[in-house]
């Protein structure tokens, strides 16, 4: 067993400091050390995307990042996007368009979609499908997920225009 | 899926990295994006008692293009390749290939340096680098050296890089003519069943130069000099393409695995190369 190290993470705007073995995966640090359980453990082999978080501005699969590598990073999870009382536009649209069934993939799906829309505010359907290709859903067949993301994009753009 | 324990280091200069590599030899590995190494460590197919993270080293990031030479720092990610307008303008085959690597999340982390240095026959960049006749820049205890991509790969995970060396950059002359990176895979995120990197130059309606490299069809990438030569001087007609494919088939040596038996892989290699030549020629 290796020595534990001090790890500092800023998660959803809040600073955390804890001890962890370097080999601990970021997803377990989030879920088990910090009790941030929005990102899920799905395949644990970097395929399914259920553990997707944003780390230093990148969508990453937190099952494939050692907590040691993440030391000092800024992380955003689904908890940082919206709250039950004030849903994120993507959350509203997933709800509206039945973008989820069992909901297991949804936190990773929405966290990834948020980054996608930040980088490409006017995606085509193909852009959306290609952009969420790292997230697997076993319920919906993706139709309603794509619809939800496209609808969220229009809504975000409309509110941006209204603000101008 | 818990890897064996390791000591973690994040040195801030290359001298620190090399000192650690010298101290720990075989027991140490450098980690860039980690998206090849971490899965191997989780499966315990790789055990790395001393893990040296390159994220804090200056000078490994960035794409530089000057005097027709493109230099890509080892820590440049596939995501950065895809989003570099300069790269797209000077070597569009890089974006076409990078878009076919893994999935978005993996491309944010996966680096060019890791992809070429790892020596996994499934990685796409090694074949592409051979197609572009790239040079790999290595630094070690005895200083810097440069190795041709076409001389770098010895066998699966075995390369010309010494244990105490680090690959810091790749560079190549901006390619001319038409290009294509064609990849057959079972699903998004998969390694290639077969992939082909092709660059073709055209003069007076004929092929003036051609470079062809294949991925995941041998225990190393395969630059097929004969396949390229078969196209030169022709109008890239059906007979020439067939000759190139035949030459390529002589150079590859696929093995059976969960992507299919040898005969299927040879068939897939023929199809992807035919498509890649057609697309590169149409763009030449």
Tab-separated table of C-alpha atoms in Angstrom:
chain	number	residue	atom	x	y	z
A	1	UNK	CA	0.000	0.000	0.000
A	2	UNK	CA	1.363	3.331	-0.984
A	3	UNK	CA	1.369	6.409	1.182
A	4	UNK	CA	-1.612	8.656	1.140
A	5	UNK	CA	-1.235	12.119	-0.276
A	6	UNK	CA	-2.986	15.406	0.398
A	7	UNK	CA	-5.399	16.129	-2.407
A	8	UNK	CA	-7.009	19.487	-3.059
A	9	UNK	CA	-10.004	19.676	-5.351
A	10	UNK	CA	-12.399	22.460	-6.126
A	11	UNK	CA	-15.714	20.777	-6.835
A	12	UNK	CA	-18.672	22.862	-7.958
A	13	UNK	CA	-17.009	25.986	-6.583
A	14	UNK	CA	-16.218	24.528	-3.179
A	15	UNK	CA	-12.680	23.724	-1.995
A	16	UNK	CA	-12.021	20.292	-0.542
A	17	UNK	CA	-8.904	18.785	0.954
A	18	UNK	CA	-8.529	15.152	1.894
A	19	UNK	CA	-6.095	12.261	2.106
A	20	UNK	CA	-6.146	9.605	-0.595
A	21	UNK	CA	-3.961	7.011	-2.171
A	22	UNK	CA	-2.672	8.286	-5.526
A	23	UNK	CA	-4.242	5.286	-7.278
A	24	UNK	CA	-7.763	6.145	-6.135
A	25	UNK	CA	-9.909	6.985	-9.144
A	26	UNK	CA	-11.457	10.447	-9.259
A	27	UNK	CA	-14.982	8.986	-9.418
A	28	UNK	CA	-14.472	7.199	-6.079
A	29	UNK	CA	-12.952	10.265	-4.470
A	30	UNK	CA	-16.006	12.283	-5.529
A	31	UNK	CA	-18.563	9.692	-4.488
A	32	UNK	CA	-17.008	8.182	-1.386
A	33	UNK	CA	-14.801	10.916	0.056
A	34	UNK	CA	-16.888	13.959	-0.845
A	35	UNK	CA	-20.347	12.344	-1.009
A	36	UNK	CA	-20.936	13.845	-4.463
A	37	UNK	CA	-22.918	10.984	-5.937
A	38	UNK	CA	-24.313	12.551	-9.109
A	39	UNK	CA	-21.633	11.063	-11.368
A	40	UNK	CA	-22.181	7.311	-11.484
A	41	UNK	CA	-19.951	4.275	-11.774
A	42	UNK	CA	-21.160	2.436	-14.851
A	43	UNK	CA	-18.701	0.324	-16.781
A	44	UNK	CA	-15.615	1.595	-14.949
A	45	UNK	CA	-13.646	1.017	-18.163
A	46	UNK	CA	-13.910	4.443	-19.892
A	47	UNK	CA	-16.654	3.308	-22.248
A	48	UNK	CA	-20.044	4.316	-20.866
A	49	UNK	CA	-19.602	7.927	-19.771
A	50	UNK	CA	-21.851	7.671	-16.683
A	51	UNK	CA	-18.962	9.066	-14.600
A	52	UNK	CA	-18.452	12.115	-16.855
A	53	UNK	CA	-17.477	15.317	-15.063
A	54	UNK	CA	-15.887	18.534	-16.268
A	55	UNK	CA	-12.290	18.849	-15.109
A	56	UNK	CA	-10.362	22.036	-15.880
A	57	UNK	CA	-12.728	22.743	-18.769
A	58	UNK	CA	-12.632	19.270	-20.302
A	59	UNK	CA	-15.303	16.570	-20.312
A	60	UNK	CA	-13.580	13.587	-18.740
A	61	UNK	CA	-14.490	10.114	-17.611
A	62	UNK	CA	-13.653	10.267	-13.921
A	63	UNK	CA	-13.133	6.490	-13.801
A	64	UNK	CA	-10.025	7.022	-15.938
A	65	UNK	CA	-8.346	9.762	-13.916
A	66	UNK	CA	-6.274	9.046	-10.823
A	67	UNK	CA	-7.101	11.392	-7.984
A	68	UNK	CA	-3.391	12.277	-7.907
A	69	UNK	CA	-3.633	13.627	-11.462
A	70	UNK	CA	-6.688	15.660	-10.491
A	71	UNK	CA	-4.921	17.242	-7.499
A	72	UNK	CA	-5.412	20.998	-7.813
A	73	UNK	CA	-8.135	20.724	-10.435
A	74	UNK	CA	-11.497	22.414	-10.764
A	75	UNK	CA	-14.270	19.877	-11.197
A	76	UNK	CA	-17.909	20.396	-12.102
A	77	UNK	CA	-20.443	17.609	-11.639
A	78	UNK	CA	-24.176	17.479	-12.307
A	79	UNK	CA	-24.659	18.927	-8.811
A	80	UNK	CA	-22.899	22.069	-9.993
A	81	UNK	CA	-25.185	22.608	-12.973
A	82	UNK	CA	-28.610	22.831	-11.378
A	83	UNK	CA	-30.527	22.177	-8.163
A	84	UNK	CA	-33.940	20.553	-7.638
A	85	UNK	CA	-35.409	24.032	-7.161
A	86	UNK	CA	-33.560	25.646	-10.050
A	87	UNK	CA	-32.985	23.096	-12.781
A	88	UNK	CA	-30.435	23.709	-15.514
A	89	UNK	CA	-31.932	24.313	-18.938
A	90	UNK	CA	-30.672	20.874	-20.007
A	91	UNK	CA	-32.328	19.256	-17.003
A	92	UNK	CA	-35.609	21.030	-17.800
A	93	UNK	CA	-35.434	19.850	-21.380
A	94	UNK	CA	-34.525	16.261	-20.504
A	95	UNK	CA	-37.613	16.293	-18.268
A	96	UNK	CA	-39.796	17.920	-20.914
A	97	UNK	CA	-38.729	15.637	-23.782
A	98	UNK	CA	-38.438	12.372	-21.848
A	99	UNK	CA	-34.670	12.399	-22.337
A	100	UNK	CA	-34.328	9.756	-19.653
A	101	UNK	CA	-35.944	6.562	-18.577
A	102	UNK	CA	-34.004	4.839	-15.797
A	103	UNK	CA	-31.853	7.946	-15.317
A	104	UNK	CA	-28.592	6.162	-14.657
A	105	UNK	CA	-26.704	7.723	-17.575
A	106	UNK	CA	-28.381	11.125	-17.201
A	107	UNK	CA	-25.891	12.948	-14.938
A	108	UNK	CA	-23.005	12.073	-17.252
A	109	UNK	CA	-25.106	12.748	-20.333
A	110	UNK	CA	-26.153	16.226	-19.145
A	111	UNK	CA	-22.687	17.141	-17.869
A	112	UNK	CA	-21.268	16.204	-21.274
A	113	UNK	CA	-24.065	18.007	-23.128
A	114	UNK	CA	-23.447	21.182	-21.114
A	115	UNK	CA	-19.815	21.244	-22.254
A	116	UNK	CA	-20.842	20.445	-25.820
A	117	UNK	CA	-23.259	23.397	-25.935
A	118	UNK	CA	-20.666	25.662	-24.365
A	119	UNK	CA	-18.248	24.830	-27.206
A	120	UNK	CA	-20.865	24.637	-29.935
A	121	UNK	CA	-23.995	26.647	-29.104
A	122	UNK	CA	-25.661	25.850	-32.449
A	123	UNK	CA	-25.154	22.135	-32.983
A	124	UNK	CA	-26.784	20.146	-35.748
A	125	UNK	CA	-28.384	16.825	-34.883
A	126	UNK	CA	-25.225	15.145	-36.180
A	127	UNK	CA	-23.035	17.368	-33.974
A	128	UNK	CA	-25.084	16.334	-30.949
A	129	UNK	CA	-24.932	12.638	-31.780
A	130	UNK	CA	-21.178	12.803	-32.399
A	131	UNK	CA	-20.661	14.989	-29.328
A	132	UNK	CA	-22.345	12.534	-26.959
A	133	UNK	CA	-20.816	9.449	-28.568
A	134	UNK	CA	-18.853	8.826	-25.373
A	135	UNK	CA	-22.034	8.439	-23.330
A	136	UNK	CA	-24.073	5.277	-23.516
A	137	UNK	CA	-27.792	5.060	-22.713
A	138	UNK	CA	-29.383	1.626	-22.659
A	139	UNK	CA	-33.005	2.842	-22.417
A	140	UNK	CA	-33.923	5.624	-24.776
A	141	UNK	CA	-32.408	4.812	-28.143
A	142	UNK	CA	-31.012	8.370	-27.911
A	143	UNK	CA	-33.861	9.961	-29.893
A	144	UNK	CA	-35.228	11.871	-26.933
A	145	UNK	CA	-31.787	12.678	-25.563
A	146	UNK	CA	-30.858	14.330	-28.846
A	147	UNK	CA	-34.214	16.131	-28.913
A	148	UNK	CA	-33.642	17.368	-25.349
A	149	UNK	CA	-30.181	18.716	-26.113
A	150	UNK	CA	-31.270	20.432	-29.338
A	151	UNK	CA	-34.222	21.988	-27.549
A	152	UNK	CA	-31.968	23.169	-24.705
A	153	UNK	CA	-29.639	24.739	-27.285
A	154	UNK	CA	-32.511	26.709	-28.862
A	155	UNK	CA	-33.731	27.813	-25.458
A	156	UNK	CA	-30.262	28.946	-24.396
A	157	UNK	CA	-29.819	30.851	-27.644
A	158	UNK	CA	-33.242	32.488	-27.345
A	159	UNK	CA	-32.488	33.664	-23.812
A	160	UNK	CA	-29.103	34.971	-24.961
A	161	UNK	CA	-30.791	36.946	-27.748
A	162	UNK	CA	-33.400	38.258	-25.351
A	163	UNK	CA	-30.641	39.462	-23.052
A	164	UNK	CA	-28.951	41.400	-25.820
B	1	UNK	CA	-10.598	-2.337	-11.204
B	2	UNK	CA	-8.136	-1.052	-8.629
B	3	UNK	CA	-4.600	-0.737	-9.942
B	4	UNK	CA	-1.586	-1.796	-7.921
B	5	UNK	CA	-0.325	0.905	-5.601
B	6	UNK	CA	2.218	3.376	-6.903
B	7	UNK	CA	4.204	6.406	-5.894
B	8	UNK	CA	3.085	9.503	-7.763
B	9	UNK	CA	5.369	12.293	-8.922
B	10	UNK	CA	4.580	15.564	-10.684
B	11	UNK	CA	7.978	17.069	-11.523
B	12	UNK	CA	8.095	20.598	-12.903
B	13	UNK	CA	11.006	20.203	-15.307
B	14	UNK	CA	12.333	17.556	-17.692
B	15	UNK	CA	15.538	17.118	-15.671
B	16	UNK	CA	13.348	15.991	-12.785
B	17	UNK	CA	11.548	13.478	-15.025
B	18	UNK	CA	14.793	12.017	-16.329
B	19	UNK	CA	16.287	11.797	-12.842
B	20	UNK	CA	13.259	9.769	-11.705
B	21	UNK	CA	13.475	7.519	-14.777
B	22	UNK	CA	17.172	6.941	-14.082
B	23	UNK	CA	16.523	6.200	-10.437
B	24	UNK	CA	13.675	3.739	-10.977
B	25	UNK	CA	14.425	2.289	-14.410
B	26	UNK	CA	11.852	-0.269	-15.485
B	27	UNK	CA	9.718	0.440	-12.430
B	28	UNK	CA	8.883	3.944	-13.638
B	29	UNK	CA	6.623	5.162	-16.430
B	30	UNK	CA	5.605	8.628	-17.529
B	31	UNK	CA	1.908	9.409	-17.860
B	32	UNK	CA	0.445	11.990	-20.257
B	33	UNK	CA	-3.349	11.749	-20.715
B	34	UNK	CA	-3.321	8.264	-19.269
B	35	UNK	CA	-6.066	6.892	-21.495
B	36	UNK	CA	-3.970	3.940	-22.648
B	37	UNK	CA	-1.940	3.477	-19.478
B	38	UNK	CA	-4.659	3.824	-16.833
B	39	UNK	CA	-6.921	1.118	-18.330
B	40	UNK	CA	-3.891	-1.200	-18.502
B	41	UNK	CA	-3.023	-0.411	-14.875
B	42	UNK	CA	-6.631	-1.001	-13.780
B	43	UNK	CA	-6.562	-4.391	-15.486
B	44	UNK	CA	-3.181	-4.973	-13.824
B	45	UNK	CA	-1.703	-5.710	-17.201
B	46	UNK	CA	0.711	-2.883	-16.450
B	47	UNK	CA	2.255	-2.418	-13.048
B	48	UNK	CA	3.948	0.918	-12.511
B	49	UNK	CA	5.431	1.346	-9.028
B	50	UNK	CA	6.565	4.884	-9.873
B	51	UNK	CA	4.228	7.017	-11.962
B	52	UNK	CA	5.619	10.279	-13.313
B	53	UNK	CA	2.971	12.774	-14.422
B	54	UNK	CA	4.068	15.133	-17.222
B	55	UNK	CA	1.248	17.660	-16.752
B	56	UNK	CA	3.420	20.293	-15.037
B	57	UNK	CA	6.294	20.207	-17.540
B	58	UNK	CA	6.611	23.325	-19.696
B	59	UNK	CA	7.280	23.058	-23.395
B	60	UNK	CA	5.316	19.895	-24.155
B	61	UNK	CA	2.178	21.769	-25.145
B	62	UNK	CA	1.371	23.630	-28.267
B	63	UNK	CA	1.370	23.278	-32.011
B	64	UNK	CA	4.011	25.255	-33.901
B	65	UNK	CA	3.976	25.719	-37.653
B	66	UNK	CA	6.873	27.498	-39.307
B	67	UNK	CA	8.708	27.239	-42.625
B	68	UNK	CA	6.442	24.404	-43.662
B	69	UNK	CA	7.304	22.259	-40.637
B	70	UNK	CA	4.652	21.288	-38.137
B	71	UNK	CA	5.781	20.501	-34.590
B	72	UNK	CA	3.310	19.070	-32.110
B	73	UNK	CA	4.198	18.922	-28.425
B	74	UNK	CA	3.788	15.506	-26.831
B	75	UNK	CA	1.033	16.731	-24.474
B	76	UNK	CA	-1.158	18.172	-27.239
B	77	UNK	CA	-4.493	16.364	-27.036
B	78	UNK	CA	-6.578	14.935	-29.854
B	79	UNK	CA	-9.191	17.563	-28.910
B	80	UNK	CA	-6.644	20.316	-29.534
B	81	UNK	CA	-5.667	18.787	-32.881
B	82	UNK	CA	-9.329	18.769	-33.945
B	83	UNK	CA	-9.865	22.372	-32.907
B	84	UNK	CA	-6.685	23.883	-34.355
B	85	UNK	CA	-7.628	25.891	-37.452
B	86	UNK	CA	-3.940	26.185	-38.347
B	87	UNK	CA	-3.528	22.416	-38.213
B	88	UNK	CA	-6.600	21.898	-40.352
B	89	UNK	CA	-5.239	24.336	-42.920
B	90	UNK	CA	-1.762	22.789	-43.127
B	91	UNK	CA	-2.295	19.077	-42.384
B	92	UNK	CA	-6.013	18.290	-42.610
B	93	UNK	CA	-5.378	14.544	-42.346
B	94	UNK	CA	-4.587	15.109	-38.644
B	95	UNK	CA	-8.116	16.285	-37.888
B	96	UNK	CA	-9.699	13.609	-40.058
B	97	UNK	CA	-7.787	10.934	-38.127
B	98	UNK	CA	-8.203	12.479	-34.670
B	99	UNK	CA	-11.986	12.610	-35.100
B	100	UNK	CA	-11.938	8.844	-35.529
B	101	UNK	CA	-10.015	8.196	-32.318
B	102	UNK	CA	-12.035	7.025	-29.311
B	103	UNK	CA	-14.833	9.376	-28.161
B	104	UNK	CA	-15.087	13.034	-27.106
B	105	UNK	CA	-14.134	12.543	-23.451
B	106	UNK	CA	-11.131	10.409	-24.337
B	107	UNK	CA	-9.998	12.950	-26.953
B	108	UNK	CA	-9.887	15.706	-24.314
B	109	UNK	CA	-7.321	13.653	-22.393
B	110	UNK	CA	-5.565	11.470	-24.975
B	111	UNK	CA	-2.361	13.048	-26.274
B	112	UNK	CA	-0.424	12.771	-29.505
B	113	UNK	CA	2.736	11.908	-27.561
B	114	UNK	CA	1.081	9.130	-25.610
B	115	UNK	CA	-0.567	7.763	-28.718
B	116	UNK	CA	2.714	7.478	-30.627
B	117	UNK	CA	5.038	6.531	-27.741
B	118	UNK	CA	2.885	3.775	-26.266
B	119	UNK	CA	3.570	1.428	-29.146
B	120	UNK	CA	0.083	-0.086	-29.165
B	121	UNK	CA	-0.560	-1.392	-32.700
B	122	UNK	CA	-4.182	-0.263	-32.250
B	123	UNK	CA	-3.274	3.409	-31.888
B	124	UNK	CA	-4.001	5.513	-34.969
B	125	UNK	CA	-1.272	8.162	-34.781
B	126	UNK	CA	1.737	5.855	-35.331
B	127	UNK	CA	0.567	4.793	-38.803
B	128	UNK	CA	-0.389	8.354	-39.620
B	129	UNK	CA	3.053	9.580	-38.522
B	130	UNK	CA	4.667	6.993	-40.781
B	131	UNK	CA	2.482	8.117	-43.687
B	132	UNK	CA	3.643	11.708	-43.073
B	133	UNK	CA	7.286	10.607	-42.621
B	134	UNK	CA	7.344	12.308	-39.213
B	135	UNK	CA	10.257	12.625	-36.832
B	136	UNK	CA	9.956	11.809	-33.138
B	137	UNK	CA	11.935	13.952	-30.700
B	138	UNK	CA	13.277	12.177	-27.637
B	139	UNK	CA	15.150	13.506	-24.640
B	140	UNK	CA	17.193	11.376	-22.260
B	141	UNK	CA	20.170	11.453	-19.919
B	142	UNK	CA	22.533	11.843	-22.900
B	143	UNK	CA	20.583	14.674	-24.494
B	144	UNK	CA	18.184	14.914	-27.402
B	145	UNK	CA	17.828	12.707	-30.425
B	146	UNK	CA	15.471	12.370	-33.351
B	147	UNK	CA	14.081	9.120	-34.732
B	148	UNK	CA	12.063	8.619	-37.892
B	149	UNK	CA	8.552	7.361	-37.217
B	150	UNK	CA	9.245	4.718	-39.852
B	151	UNK	CA	12.143	3.358	-37.739
B	152	UNK	CA	10.577	3.739	-34.298
B	153	UNK	CA	8.336	0.695	-33.916
B	154	UNK	CA	9.868	-2.726	-33.220
B	155	UNK	CA	6.946	-4.845	-31.979
B	156	UNK	CA	3.778	-4.370	-29.934
B	157	UNK	CA	4.654	-1.947	-27.113
B	158	UNK	CA	8.332	-2.194	-28.091
B	159	UNK	CA	9.855	0.921	-29.583
B	160	UNK	CA	13.227	2.500	-30.151
B	161	UNK	CA	12.669	4.685	-27.060
B	162	UNK	CA	14.961	3.752	-24.164
B	163	UNK	CA	13.469	3.375	-20.671
B	164	UNK	CA	15.142	6.594	-19.556
B	165	UNK	CA	13.954	8.659	-22.512
B	166	UNK	CA	10.819	10.759	-22.942
B	167	UNK	CA	9.169	11.568	-26.259
B	168	UNK	CA	8.733	15.353	-26.239
B	169	UNK	CA	7.356	16.181	-29.696
B	170	UNK	CA	6.598	14.961	-33.185
B	171	UNK	CA	7.332	17.004	-36.293
B	172	UNK	CA	6.749	16.649	-40.009
B	173	UNK	CA	6.779	18.632	-43.212
B	174	UNK	CA	3.344	20.009	-44.087
B	175	UNK	CA	1.944	17.374	-46.439
B	176	UNK	CA	1.020	18.250	-50.010
B	177	UNK	CA	-1.813	16.959	-52.165
B	178	UNK	CA	-4.867	14.924	-51.280
B	179	UNK	CA	-5.307	13.027	-48.041
B	180	UNK	CA	-7.527	10.498	-46.332
B	181	UNK	CA	-7.660	8.638	-43.053
B	182	UNK	CA	-10.103	5.759	-43.386
B	183	UNK	CA	-10.896	3.545	-40.406
B	184	UNK	CA	-13.115	0.511	-40.069
B	185	UNK	CA	-14.191	-0.066	-36.468
B	186	UNK	CA	-16.958	-1.985	-34.760
B	187	UNK	CA	-18.275	1.006	-32.839
B	188	UNK	CA	-17.307	4.503	-31.714
B	189	UNK	CA	-14.434	4.222	-29.277
B	190	UNK	CA	-13.094	0.978	-30.700
B	191	UNK	CA	-9.650	0.443	-32.127
B	192	UNK	CA	-9.433	-0.138	-35.853
B	193	UNK	CA	-10.269	-3.453	-37.430
B	194	UNK	CA	-8.244	-1.882	-40.240
B	195	UNK	CA	-7.254	1.699	-40.979
B	196	UNK	CA	-5.341	3.427	-43.752
B	197	UNK	CA	-3.542	6.779	-43.905
B	198	UNK	CA	-2.986	8.043	-47.443
B	199	UNK	CA	-1.395	11.161	-48.932
B	200	UNK	CA	-1.334	11.565	-52.728
B	201	UNK	CA	0.220	14.325	-54.836
B	202	UNK	CA	-0.968	14.897	-58.410
B	203	UNK	CA	0.832	16.427	-61.369
B	204	UNK	CA	-0.495	16.523	-64.926
B	205	UNK	CA	-3.302	14.118	-64.120
B	206	UNK	CA	-0.906	11.502	-62.729
B	207	UNK	CA	0.157	10.524	-59.220
B	208	UNK	CA	3.524	12.180	-58.562
B	209	UNK	CA	3.970	10.899	-55.027
B	210	UNK	CA	2.043	8.653	-52.667
B	211	UNK	CA	2.490	7.525	-49.086
B	212	UNK	CA	0.431	4.752	-47.527
B	213	UNK	CA	0.436	3.409	-43.961
B	214	UNK	CA	-1.843	0.875	-42.295
B	215	UNK	CA	-2.972	0.565	-38.655
B	216	UNK	CA	-3.691	-2.474	-36.463
B	217	UNK	CA	-2.824	-4.987	-39.160
B	218	UNK	CA	0.511	-6.111	-37.742
B	219	UNK	CA	2.299	-5.825	-34.404
B	220	UNK	CA	3.568	-2.433	-35.572
B	221	UNK	CA	2.144	0.178	-37.918
B	222	UNK	CA	2.949	-0.697	-41.523
B	223	UNK	CA	4.249	1.926	-43.954
B	224	UNK	CA	3.935	0.180	-47.296
B	225	UNK	CA	6.517	1.702	-49.596
B	226	UNK	CA	5.494	-0.663	-52.408
B	227	UNK	CA	1.822	0.275	-52.130
B	228	UNK	CA	2.689	3.942	-52.584
B	229	UNK	CA	5.083	3.178	-55.416
B	230	UNK	CA	2.353	1.215	-57.214
B	231	UNK	CA	0.334	4.415	-57.600
B	232	UNK	CA	3.123	6.715	-58.772
B	233	UNK	CA	2.960	7.544	-62.486
B	234	UNK	CA	-0.571	6.197	-62.858
B	235	UNK	CA	-3.863	8.031	-63.151
B	236	UNK	CA	-4.969	6.220	-59.997
B	237	UNK	CA	-7.178	3.999	-62.100
B	238	UNK	CA	-8.697	0.701	-61.031
B	239	UNK	CA	-5.637	-1.349	-62.011
B	240	UNK	CA	-3.280	0.948	-60.089
B	241	UNK	CA	-5.442	0.846	-56.968
B	242	UNK	CA	-5.584	-2.931	-57.215
B	243	UNK	CA	-1.793	-3.083	-57.504
B	244	UNK	CA	-1.417	-0.835	-54.452
B	245	UNK	CA	-3.830	-2.985	-52.439
B	246	UNK	CA	-1.975	-6.153	-53.474
B	247	UNK	CA	1.352	-4.601	-52.443
B	248	UNK	CA	-0.128	-3.533	-49.090
B	249	UNK	CA	-1.473	-7.055	-48.468
B	250	UNK	CA	2.072	-8.387	-48.874
B	251	UNK	CA	3.293	-6.049	-46.131
B	252	UNK	CA	0.672	-6.580	-43.416
B	253	UNK	CA	0.510	-9.497	-41.024
B	254	UNK	CA	-2.759	-9.359	-39.064
B	255	UNK	CA	-3.630	-11.832	-36.329
B	256	UNK	CA	-7.010	-13.230	-35.383
B	257	UNK	CA	-8.716	-11.594	-32.404
B	258	UNK	CA	-12.186	-10.449	-31.351
B	259	UNK	CA	-12.296	-8.140	-34.368
B	260	UNK	CA	-12.213	-11.099	-36.695
B	261	UNK	CA	-10.160	-13.811	-38.354
B	262	UNK	CA	-7.135	-13.067	-40.524
B	263	UNK	CA	-9.019	-13.414	-43.825
B	264	UNK	CA	-11.616	-10.867	-42.711
B	265	UNK	CA	-8.960	-8.405	-41.598
B	266	UNK	CA	-7.175	-8.697	-44.926
B	267	UNK	CA	-10.510	-8.091	-46.649
B	268	UNK	CA	-11.215	-5.061	-44.412
B	269	UNK	CA	-7.688	-3.737	-45.075
B	270	UNK	CA	-8.300	-3.944	-48.839
B	271	UNK	CA	-11.604	-2.104	-48.579
B	272	UNK	CA	-10.337	0.706	-46.326
B	273	UNK	CA	-7.248	1.251	-48.460
B	274	UNK	CA	-9.344	1.363	-51.646
B	275	UNK	CA	-11.644	3.951	-50.074
B	276	UNK	CA	-8.746	5.983	-48.683
B	277	UNK	CA	-6.977	6.099	-52.057
B	278	UNK	CA	-10.176	7.132	-53.815
B	279	UNK	CA	-10.840	9.936	-51.324
B	280	UNK	CA	-7.218	11.153	-51.288
B	281	UNK	CA	-7.111	11.153	-55.104
B	282	UNK	CA	-10.387	13.092	-55.319
B	283	UNK	CA	-8.820	15.744	-53.064
B	284	UNK	CA	-5.407	15.768	-54.791
